[in-house]
Amino acid sequence: ELKVEQNPLFLSMQEGKNYTIYCNYSTTSDRLYWYRQDPGKSLESLFVLLSNGAVKQEGRLMASLDTKARLSTLHITAAVHDLSATYFCAVDSNYQLIWGAGTKLIIKP
Amino acid sequence: DAGVIQSPRHEVTEMGQEVTLRCKPISGHDYLFWYRQTMMRGLELLIYFNNNVPIDDSGMPEDRFSAKMPNASFSTLKIQPSEPRDSAVYFCASSGLGLETQYFGPGTRLLVL
């Protein structure tokens, strides 16, 4: 059974700091997805990582994938308050997505 | 495109009543997914369809839940009878070729009293 673990589950940080969210998964998969969810809102796609070594960046967020280590990271650079949200990673398994529990990120001024 | 459309956005009902949630996927998408999100259990896949055919319903919690997709532009999730433990946010999502990004609707917030 494919399992997806995120850590930390909760992160409170100051604006301007850097931090990384980790996503580990238990079996082979070549596709990993990152989503963002604001409180009371839907899920918004951030990144799709399709191969080993893939790196994608959007603004202050950068995601990478290491399929050999079964690890993806979401790095936040010089955090700003607008990035406060819950971030989910998900891994594909036979056309389904297996979801992590989410990382609730709070960025304080 | 208007994105994935769900209705109603909010539903409050009493235990024992029938609840029907509706979803219109993005035009041209072949896959449709129904999810449930709660604080305790997180995001759970209930069922998904490919070309209107249910592929995996192993996530449907019990026989009180049923889902249909009569055509490519419409799906329903029905709960009959509803129970307080069904209170959650129900999301519908669609995607093009299954392994592409899933696009989520705004969700239906269900409260069963």
Short mmCIF file of C-alpha atoms in Angstrom, two decimals, chain A residues 10 22 30 52 73 75 95 100:
data_model
loop_
_atom_site.label_atom_id
_atom_site.label_comp_id
_atom_site.label_asym_id
_atom_site.label_seq_id
_atom_site.Cartn_x
_atom_site.Cartn_y
_atom_site.Cartn_z
CA PHE A 10 2.57 22.35 11.24
CA TYR A 22 9.31 17.25 3.05
CA ASP A 30 7.35 8.90 -11.08
CA ASN A 52 13.65 12.05 -11.21
CA THR A 73 10.75 18.89 -1.13
CA HIS A 75 11.29 25.01 -0.45
CA TYR A 95 -4.55 6.84 -11.89
CA GLY A 100 -0.21 13.42 2.37
#
